[in-house]
C-alpha atoms as a PDB file:
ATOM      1  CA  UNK A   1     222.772 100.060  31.542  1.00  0.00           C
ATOM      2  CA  UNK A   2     218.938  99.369  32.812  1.00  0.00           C
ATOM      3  CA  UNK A   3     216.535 100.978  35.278  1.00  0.00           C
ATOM      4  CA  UNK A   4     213.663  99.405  36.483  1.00  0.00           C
ATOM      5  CA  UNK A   5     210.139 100.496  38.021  1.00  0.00           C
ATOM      6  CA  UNK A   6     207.103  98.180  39.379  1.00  0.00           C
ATOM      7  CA  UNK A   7     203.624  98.494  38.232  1.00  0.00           C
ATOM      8  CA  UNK A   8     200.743  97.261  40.150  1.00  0.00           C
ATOM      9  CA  UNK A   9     197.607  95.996  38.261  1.00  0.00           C
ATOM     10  CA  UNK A  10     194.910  95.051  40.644  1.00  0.00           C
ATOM     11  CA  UNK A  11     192.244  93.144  38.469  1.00  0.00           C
ATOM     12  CA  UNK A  12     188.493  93.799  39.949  1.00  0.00           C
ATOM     13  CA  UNK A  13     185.090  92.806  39.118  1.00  0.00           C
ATOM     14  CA  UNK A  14     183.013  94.959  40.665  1.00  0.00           C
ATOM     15  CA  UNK A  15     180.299  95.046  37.699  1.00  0.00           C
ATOM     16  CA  UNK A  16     177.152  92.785  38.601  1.00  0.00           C
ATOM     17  CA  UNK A  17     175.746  90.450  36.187  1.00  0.00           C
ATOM     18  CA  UNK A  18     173.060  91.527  33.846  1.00  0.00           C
ATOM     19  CA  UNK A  19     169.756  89.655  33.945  1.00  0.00           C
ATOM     20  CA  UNK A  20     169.035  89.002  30.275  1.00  0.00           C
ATOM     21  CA  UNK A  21     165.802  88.170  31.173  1.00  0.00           C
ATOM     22  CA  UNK A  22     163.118  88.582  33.720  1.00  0.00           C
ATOM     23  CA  UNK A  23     160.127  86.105  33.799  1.00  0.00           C
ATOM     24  CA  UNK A  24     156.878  88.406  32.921  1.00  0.00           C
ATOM     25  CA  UNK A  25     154.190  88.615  35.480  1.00  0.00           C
ATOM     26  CA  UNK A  26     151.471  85.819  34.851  1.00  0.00           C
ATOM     27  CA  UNK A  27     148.377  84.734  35.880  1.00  0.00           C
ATOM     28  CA  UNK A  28     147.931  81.019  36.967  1.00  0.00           C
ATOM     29  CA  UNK A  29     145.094  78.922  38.019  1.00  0.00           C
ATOM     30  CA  UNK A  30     145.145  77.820  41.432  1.00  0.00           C
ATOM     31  CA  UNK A  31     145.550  73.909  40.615  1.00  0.00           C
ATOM     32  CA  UNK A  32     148.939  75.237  38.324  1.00  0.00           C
ATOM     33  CA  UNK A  33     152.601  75.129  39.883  1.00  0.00           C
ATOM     34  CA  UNK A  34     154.173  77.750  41.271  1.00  0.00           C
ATOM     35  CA  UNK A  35     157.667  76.442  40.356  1.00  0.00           C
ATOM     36  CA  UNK A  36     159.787  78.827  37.710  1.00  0.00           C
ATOM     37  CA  UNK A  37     159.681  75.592  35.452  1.00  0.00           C
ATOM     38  CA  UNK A  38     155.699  76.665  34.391  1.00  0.00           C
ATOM     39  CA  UNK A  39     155.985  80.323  35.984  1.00  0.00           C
ATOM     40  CA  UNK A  40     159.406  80.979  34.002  1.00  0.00           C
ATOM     41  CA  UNK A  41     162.826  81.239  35.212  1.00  0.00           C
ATOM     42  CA  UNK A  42     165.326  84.521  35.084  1.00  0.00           C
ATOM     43  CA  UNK A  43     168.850  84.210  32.667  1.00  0.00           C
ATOM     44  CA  UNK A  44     171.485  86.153  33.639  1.00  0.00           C
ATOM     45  CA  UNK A  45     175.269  87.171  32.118  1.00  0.00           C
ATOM     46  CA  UNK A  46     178.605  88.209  33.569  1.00  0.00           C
ATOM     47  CA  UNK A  47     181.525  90.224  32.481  1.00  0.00           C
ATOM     48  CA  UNK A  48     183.623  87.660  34.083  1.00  0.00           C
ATOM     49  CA  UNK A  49     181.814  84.686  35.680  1.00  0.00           C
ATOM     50  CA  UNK A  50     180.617  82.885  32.555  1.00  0.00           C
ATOM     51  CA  UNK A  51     177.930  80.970  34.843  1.00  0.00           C
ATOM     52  CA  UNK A  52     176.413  84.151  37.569  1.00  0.00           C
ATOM     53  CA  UNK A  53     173.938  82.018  40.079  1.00  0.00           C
ATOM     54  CA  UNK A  54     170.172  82.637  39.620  1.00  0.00           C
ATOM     55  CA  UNK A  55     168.504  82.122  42.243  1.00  0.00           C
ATOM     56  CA  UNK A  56     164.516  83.498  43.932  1.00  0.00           C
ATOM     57  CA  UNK A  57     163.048  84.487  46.822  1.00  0.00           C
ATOM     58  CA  UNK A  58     159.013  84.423  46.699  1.00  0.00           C
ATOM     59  CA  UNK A  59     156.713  87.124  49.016  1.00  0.00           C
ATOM     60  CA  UNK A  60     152.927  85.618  49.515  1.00  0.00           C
ATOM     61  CA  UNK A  61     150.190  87.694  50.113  1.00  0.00           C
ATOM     62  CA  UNK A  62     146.973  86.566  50.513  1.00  0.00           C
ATOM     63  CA  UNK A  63     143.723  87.248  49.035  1.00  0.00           C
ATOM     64  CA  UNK A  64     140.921  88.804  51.483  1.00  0.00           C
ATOM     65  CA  UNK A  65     138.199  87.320  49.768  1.00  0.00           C
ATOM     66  CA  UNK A  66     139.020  83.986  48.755  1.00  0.00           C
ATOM     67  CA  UNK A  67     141.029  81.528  50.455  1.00  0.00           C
ATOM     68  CA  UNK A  68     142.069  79.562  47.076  1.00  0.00           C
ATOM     69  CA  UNK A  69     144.361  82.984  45.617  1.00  0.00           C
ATOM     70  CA  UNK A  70     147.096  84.741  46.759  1.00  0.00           C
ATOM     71  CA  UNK A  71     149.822  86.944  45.032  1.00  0.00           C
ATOM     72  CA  UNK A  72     153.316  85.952  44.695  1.00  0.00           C
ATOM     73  CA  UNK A  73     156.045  88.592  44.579  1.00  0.00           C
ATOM     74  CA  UNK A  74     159.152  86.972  43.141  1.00  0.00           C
ATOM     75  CA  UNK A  75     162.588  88.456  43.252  1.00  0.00           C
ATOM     76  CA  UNK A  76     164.647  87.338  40.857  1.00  0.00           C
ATOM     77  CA  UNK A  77     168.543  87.572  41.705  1.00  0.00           C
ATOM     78  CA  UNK A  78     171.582  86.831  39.694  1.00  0.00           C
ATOM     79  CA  UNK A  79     175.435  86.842  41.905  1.00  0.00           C
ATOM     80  CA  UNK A  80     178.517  86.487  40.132  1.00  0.00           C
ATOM     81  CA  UNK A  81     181.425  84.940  42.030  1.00  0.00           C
ATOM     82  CA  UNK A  82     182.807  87.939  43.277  1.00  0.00           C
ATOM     83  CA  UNK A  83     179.037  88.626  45.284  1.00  0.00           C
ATOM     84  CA  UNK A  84     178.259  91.116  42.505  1.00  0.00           C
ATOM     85  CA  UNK A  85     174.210  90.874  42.088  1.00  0.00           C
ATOM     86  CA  UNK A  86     171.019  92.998  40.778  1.00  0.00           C
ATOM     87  CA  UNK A  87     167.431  91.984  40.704  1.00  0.00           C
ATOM     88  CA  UNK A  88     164.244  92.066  38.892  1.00  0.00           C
ATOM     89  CA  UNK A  89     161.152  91.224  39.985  1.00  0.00           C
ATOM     90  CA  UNK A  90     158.252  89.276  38.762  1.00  0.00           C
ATOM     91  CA  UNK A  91     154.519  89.275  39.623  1.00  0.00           C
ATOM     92  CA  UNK A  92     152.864  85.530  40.186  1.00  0.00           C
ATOM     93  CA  UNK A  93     148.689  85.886  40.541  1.00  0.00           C
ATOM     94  CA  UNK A  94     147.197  82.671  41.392  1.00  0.00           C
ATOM     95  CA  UNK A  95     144.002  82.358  40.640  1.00  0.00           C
ATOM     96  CA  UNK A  96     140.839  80.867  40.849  1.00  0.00           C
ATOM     97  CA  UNK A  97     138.325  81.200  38.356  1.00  0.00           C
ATOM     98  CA  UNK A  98     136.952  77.820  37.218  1.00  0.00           C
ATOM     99  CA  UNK A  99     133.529  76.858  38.569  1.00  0.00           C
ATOM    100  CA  UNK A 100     133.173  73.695  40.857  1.00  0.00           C
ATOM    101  CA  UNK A 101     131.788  70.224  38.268  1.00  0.00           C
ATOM    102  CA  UNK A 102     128.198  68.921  39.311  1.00  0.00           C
ATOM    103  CA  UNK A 103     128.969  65.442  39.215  1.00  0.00           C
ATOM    104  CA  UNK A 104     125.851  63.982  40.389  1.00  0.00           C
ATOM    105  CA  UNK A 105     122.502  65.877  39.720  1.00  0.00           C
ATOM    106  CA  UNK A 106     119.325  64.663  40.620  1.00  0.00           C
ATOM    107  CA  UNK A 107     116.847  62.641  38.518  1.00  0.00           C
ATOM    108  CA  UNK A 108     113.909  64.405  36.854  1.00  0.00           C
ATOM    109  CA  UNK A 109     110.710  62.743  39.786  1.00  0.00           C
ATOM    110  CA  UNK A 110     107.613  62.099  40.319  1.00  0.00           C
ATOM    111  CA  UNK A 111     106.512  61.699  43.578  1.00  0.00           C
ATOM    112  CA  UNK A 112     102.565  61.084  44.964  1.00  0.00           C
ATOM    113  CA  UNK A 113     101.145  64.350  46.799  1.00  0.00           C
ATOM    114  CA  UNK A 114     101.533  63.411  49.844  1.00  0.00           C
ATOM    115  CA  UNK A 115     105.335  62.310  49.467  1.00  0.00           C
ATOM    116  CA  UNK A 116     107.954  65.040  50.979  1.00  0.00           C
ATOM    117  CA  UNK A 117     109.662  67.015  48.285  1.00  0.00           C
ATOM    118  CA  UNK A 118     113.036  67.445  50.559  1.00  0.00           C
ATOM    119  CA  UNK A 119     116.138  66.249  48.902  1.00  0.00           C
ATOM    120  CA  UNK A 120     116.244  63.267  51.326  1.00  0.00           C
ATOM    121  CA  UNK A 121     113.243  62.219  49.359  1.00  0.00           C
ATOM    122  CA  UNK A 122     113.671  63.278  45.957  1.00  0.00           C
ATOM    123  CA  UNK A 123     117.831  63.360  45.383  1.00  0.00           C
ATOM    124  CA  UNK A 124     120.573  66.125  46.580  1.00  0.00           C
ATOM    125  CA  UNK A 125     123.224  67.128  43.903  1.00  0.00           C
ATOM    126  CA  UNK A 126     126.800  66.330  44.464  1.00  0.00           C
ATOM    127  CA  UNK A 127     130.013  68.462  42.880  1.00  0.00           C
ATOM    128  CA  UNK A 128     134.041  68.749  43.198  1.00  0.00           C
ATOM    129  CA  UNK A 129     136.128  71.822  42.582  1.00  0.00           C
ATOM    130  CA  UNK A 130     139.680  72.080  41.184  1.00  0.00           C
ATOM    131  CA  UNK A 131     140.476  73.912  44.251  1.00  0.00           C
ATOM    132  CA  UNK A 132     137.801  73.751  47.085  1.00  0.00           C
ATOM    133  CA  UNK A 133     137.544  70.295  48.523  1.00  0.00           C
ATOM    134  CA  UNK A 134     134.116  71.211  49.827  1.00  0.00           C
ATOM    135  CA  UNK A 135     132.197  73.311  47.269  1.00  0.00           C
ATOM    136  CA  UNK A 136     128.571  74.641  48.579  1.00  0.00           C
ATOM    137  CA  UNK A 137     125.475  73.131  47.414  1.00  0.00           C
ATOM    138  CA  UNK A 138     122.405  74.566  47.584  1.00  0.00           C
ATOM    139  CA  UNK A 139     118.894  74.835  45.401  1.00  0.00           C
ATOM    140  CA  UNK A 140     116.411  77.363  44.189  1.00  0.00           C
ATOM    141  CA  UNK A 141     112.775  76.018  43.562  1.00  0.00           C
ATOM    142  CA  UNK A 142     110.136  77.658  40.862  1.00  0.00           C
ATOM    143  CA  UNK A 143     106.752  75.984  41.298  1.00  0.00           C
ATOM    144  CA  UNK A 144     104.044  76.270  38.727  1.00  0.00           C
ATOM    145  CA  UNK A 145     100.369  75.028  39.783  1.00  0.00           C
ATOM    146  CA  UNK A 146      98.236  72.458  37.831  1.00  0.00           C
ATOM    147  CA  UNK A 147      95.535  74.011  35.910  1.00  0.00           C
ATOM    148  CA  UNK A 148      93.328  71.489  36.792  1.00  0.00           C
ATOM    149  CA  UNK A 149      93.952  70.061  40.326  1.00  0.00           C
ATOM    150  CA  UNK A 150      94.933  71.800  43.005  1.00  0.00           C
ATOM    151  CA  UNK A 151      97.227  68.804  44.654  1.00  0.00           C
ATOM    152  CA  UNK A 152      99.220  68.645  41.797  1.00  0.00           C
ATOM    153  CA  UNK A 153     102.276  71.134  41.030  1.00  0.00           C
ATOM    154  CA  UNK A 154     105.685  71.140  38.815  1.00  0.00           C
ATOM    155  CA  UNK A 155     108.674  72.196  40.722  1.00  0.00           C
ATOM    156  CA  UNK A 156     111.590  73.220  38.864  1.00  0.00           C
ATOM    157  CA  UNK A 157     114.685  73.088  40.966  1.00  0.00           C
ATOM    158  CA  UNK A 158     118.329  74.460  40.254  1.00  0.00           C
ATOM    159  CA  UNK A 159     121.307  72.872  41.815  1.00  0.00           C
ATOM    160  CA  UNK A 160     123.909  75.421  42.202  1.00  0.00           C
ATOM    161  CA  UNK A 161     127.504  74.696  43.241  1.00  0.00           C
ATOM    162  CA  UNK A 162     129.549  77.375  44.688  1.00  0.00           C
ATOM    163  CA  UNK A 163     133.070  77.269  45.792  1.00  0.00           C
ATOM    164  CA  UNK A 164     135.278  79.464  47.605  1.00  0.00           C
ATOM    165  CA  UNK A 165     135.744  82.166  45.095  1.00  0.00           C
ATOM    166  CA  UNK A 166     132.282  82.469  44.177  1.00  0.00           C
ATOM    167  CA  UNK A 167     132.562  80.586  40.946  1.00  0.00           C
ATOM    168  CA  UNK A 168     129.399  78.336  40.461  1.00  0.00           C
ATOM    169  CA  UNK A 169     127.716  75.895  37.997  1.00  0.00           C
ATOM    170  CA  UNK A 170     124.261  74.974  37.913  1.00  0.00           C
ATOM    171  CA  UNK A 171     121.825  72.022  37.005  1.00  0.00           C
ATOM    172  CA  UNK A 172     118.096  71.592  36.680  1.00  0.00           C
ATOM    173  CA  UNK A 173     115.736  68.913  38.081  1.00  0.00           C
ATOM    174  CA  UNK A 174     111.752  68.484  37.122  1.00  0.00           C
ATOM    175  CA  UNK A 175     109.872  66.993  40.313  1.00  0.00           C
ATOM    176  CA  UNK A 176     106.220  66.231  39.155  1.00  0.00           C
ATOM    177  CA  UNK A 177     104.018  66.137  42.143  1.00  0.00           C
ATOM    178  CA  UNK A 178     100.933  63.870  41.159  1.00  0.00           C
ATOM    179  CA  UNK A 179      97.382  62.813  42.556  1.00  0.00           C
ATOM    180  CA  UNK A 180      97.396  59.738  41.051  1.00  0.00           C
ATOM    181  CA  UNK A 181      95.754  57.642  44.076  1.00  0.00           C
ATOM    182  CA  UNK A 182      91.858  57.701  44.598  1.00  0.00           C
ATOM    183  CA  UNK A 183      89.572  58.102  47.925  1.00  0.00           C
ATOM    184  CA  UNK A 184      89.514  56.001  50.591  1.00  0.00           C
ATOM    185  CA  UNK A 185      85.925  55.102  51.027  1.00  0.00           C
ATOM    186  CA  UNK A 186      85.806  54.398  54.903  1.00  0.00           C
ATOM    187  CA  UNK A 187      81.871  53.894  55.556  1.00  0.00           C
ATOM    188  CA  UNK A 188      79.687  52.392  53.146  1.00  0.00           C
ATOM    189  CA  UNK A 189      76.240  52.540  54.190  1.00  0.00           C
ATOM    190  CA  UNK A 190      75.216  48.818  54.912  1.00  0.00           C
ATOM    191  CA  UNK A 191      72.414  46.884  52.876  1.00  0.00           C
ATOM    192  CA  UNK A 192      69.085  47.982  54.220  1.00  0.00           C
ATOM    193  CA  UNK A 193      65.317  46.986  54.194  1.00  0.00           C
ATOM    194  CA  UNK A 194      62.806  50.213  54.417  1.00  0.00           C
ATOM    195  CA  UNK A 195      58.943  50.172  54.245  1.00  0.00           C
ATOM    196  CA  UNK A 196      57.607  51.714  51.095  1.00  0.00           C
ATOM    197  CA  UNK A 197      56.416  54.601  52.864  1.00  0.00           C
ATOM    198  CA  UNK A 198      59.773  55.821  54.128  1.00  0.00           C
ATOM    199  CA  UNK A 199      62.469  57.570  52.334  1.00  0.00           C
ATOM    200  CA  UNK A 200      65.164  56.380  50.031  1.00  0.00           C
ATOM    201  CA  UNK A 201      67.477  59.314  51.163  1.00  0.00           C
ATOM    202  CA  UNK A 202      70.839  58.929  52.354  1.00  0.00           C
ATOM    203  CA  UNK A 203      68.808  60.924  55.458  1.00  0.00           C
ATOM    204  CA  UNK A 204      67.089  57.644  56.132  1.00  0.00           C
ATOM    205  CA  UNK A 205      69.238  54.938  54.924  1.00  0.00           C
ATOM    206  CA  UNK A 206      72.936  56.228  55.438  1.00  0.00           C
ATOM    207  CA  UNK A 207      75.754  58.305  53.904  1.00  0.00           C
ATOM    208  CA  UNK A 208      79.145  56.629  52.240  1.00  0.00           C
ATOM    209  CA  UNK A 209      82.452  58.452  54.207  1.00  0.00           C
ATOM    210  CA  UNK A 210      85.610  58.463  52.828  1.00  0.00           C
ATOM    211  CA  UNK A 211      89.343  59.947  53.098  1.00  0.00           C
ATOM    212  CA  UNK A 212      92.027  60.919  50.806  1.00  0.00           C
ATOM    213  CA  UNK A 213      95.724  61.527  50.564  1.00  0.00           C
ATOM    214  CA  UNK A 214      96.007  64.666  49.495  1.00  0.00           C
ATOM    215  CA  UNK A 215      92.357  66.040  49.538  1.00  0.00           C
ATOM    216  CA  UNK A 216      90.857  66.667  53.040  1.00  0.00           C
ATOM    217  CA  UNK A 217      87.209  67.009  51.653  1.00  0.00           C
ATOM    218  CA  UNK A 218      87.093  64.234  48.566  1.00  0.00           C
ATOM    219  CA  UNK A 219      83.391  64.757  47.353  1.00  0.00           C
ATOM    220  CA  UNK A 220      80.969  61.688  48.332  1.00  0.00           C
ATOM    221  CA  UNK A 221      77.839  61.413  46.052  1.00  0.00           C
ATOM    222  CA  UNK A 222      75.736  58.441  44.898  1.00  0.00           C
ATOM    223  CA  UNK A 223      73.590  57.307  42.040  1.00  0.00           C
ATOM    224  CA  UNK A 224      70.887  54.412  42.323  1.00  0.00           C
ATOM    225  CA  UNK A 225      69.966  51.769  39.573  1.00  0.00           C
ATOM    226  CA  UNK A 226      66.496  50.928  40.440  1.00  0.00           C
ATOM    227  CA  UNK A 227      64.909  47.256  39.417  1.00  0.00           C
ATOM    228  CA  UNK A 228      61.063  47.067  39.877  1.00  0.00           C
ATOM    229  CA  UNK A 229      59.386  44.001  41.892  1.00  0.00           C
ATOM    230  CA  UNK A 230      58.720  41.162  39.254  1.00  0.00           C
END
C-alpha cells in the first residue's frame, strides 16, 4: 500500500554578485588613458553565474580652472544572469601637472645700439606641451647699465612658457647691446690759407661736424701739428 504527496522546490537566485574588487581612485596625467586597462578594471563573483558581467558607466566633470582636467566618476557594475547587480565606485582625476618643453630658446646676442631689441630682431622662444597645443610665451627683461658708456646695456631676458594649467618652464637669453661703431664726421673744415695776423681758431678757419649712431652729441675737438717755414 503507498500514498503519495508533491513537493515544490522553486530554485532562485536572487543574491547579486560580489565585486571582489573595486579599482582604487587614481590620479592620471592628462596625456594617460582613461580606459580600465591603465585606470584598472572591477572583478566580480556569483553564487551561481560563474562568469557575472562587469561592465562601467563614467560621469565627467570638468575642471573650472583648467581646460586640460576633469574628474571622472566611474561606476563599476557587476549583473549575474538572473539581473542580480551591486556597484562600487571609483574616482578617476586627470590631471595636468607637467610644464610645457622650451624647444627653441633664443641665442645669447649682441646687437649695435641702435639695433631694436624686439624679439623680431633678436629671437622669440618656441615650446610644446603634453597637453596644450598652444602654450603661452612670453618674457621678462632685467637690464643692467654699462659702467662706462651710457649706450651700452646687458639685458637679461627669461622666456617663460605657460600652458593651460599654469604649469611653466623657463629659459634665459644674454642680449649685449654694444657701441662698437665710431662718429660720423660730416664737415671737415676745408684746407685754408690765413694771413699771419689772423687767427688759427676754429672761430676763423672752421669747425669739424659730425653724427653718431647712438650718441646725439659725439664730442668734436682738434689738435694741430705745426711745421715751421724752412
Amino acid at each position: 500500500n503507498t500514498a503519495q504527496c508533491v513537493q515544490n522546490i522553486l530554485v532562485d537566485d536572487s543574491t547579486p554578485p560580489t565585486i571582489t574588487l573595486c579599482p582604487a581612485n587614481v590620479t592620471i596625467e592628462c596625456t594617460a588613458s582613461t580606459d580600465p586597462a591603465n585606470t584598472g578594471s572591477a572583478t566580480a563573483t556569483d553564487n551561481c553565474d560563474p562568469a557575472p558581467m562587469v561592465t562601467y558607466n563614467d560621469v565627467t566633470t570638468a575642471s573650472m580652472t583648467c581646460p586640460q582636467e576633469y574628474t571622472i566618476n566611474r561606476t563599476w557594475t557587476a549583473t549575474d544572469a538572473c539581473g542580480n547587480s551591486s556597484t562600487c565606485g571609483q574616482v578617476i582625476t586627470v590631471d595636468d601637472s607637467t610644464p610645457p618643453v622650451i624647444t627653441l630658446c633664443p641665442a645669447n646676442i649682441t646687437i649695435e645700439c641702435d639695433e631694436s631689441t624686439d624679439p623680431s630682431n633678436t629671437g622669440t622662444a618656441s615650446a610644446t606641451d603634453n597637453c596644450d597645443n598652444a602654450p603661452a610665451v612670453t618674457f621678462s627683461d632685467a637690464t643692467v647699465a654699462s659702467m662706462t658708456c651710457p649706450q651700452e646695456y646687458t639685458i637679461t631676458r627669461t622666456w617663460i612658457a605657460t600652458d593651460d594649467c599654469g604649469n611653466s618652464s623657463t629659459c634665459t637669453q644674454t642680449i649685449v647691446v654694444d657701441d662698437s661703431t665710431p662718429p660720423v664726421i660730416t664737415l671737415c673744415p676745408a684746407n685754408i690759407t690765413i694771413e699771419c695776423d689772423e687767427s688759427t681758431d676754429p672761430a676763423n678757419t672752421g669747425n669739424a661736424t659730425a653724427s653718431d649712431n647712438c650718441d646725439t652729441s659725439p664730442s668734436v675737438t682738434y689738435n694741430d701739428v705745426t711745421t715751421a717755414s724752412m
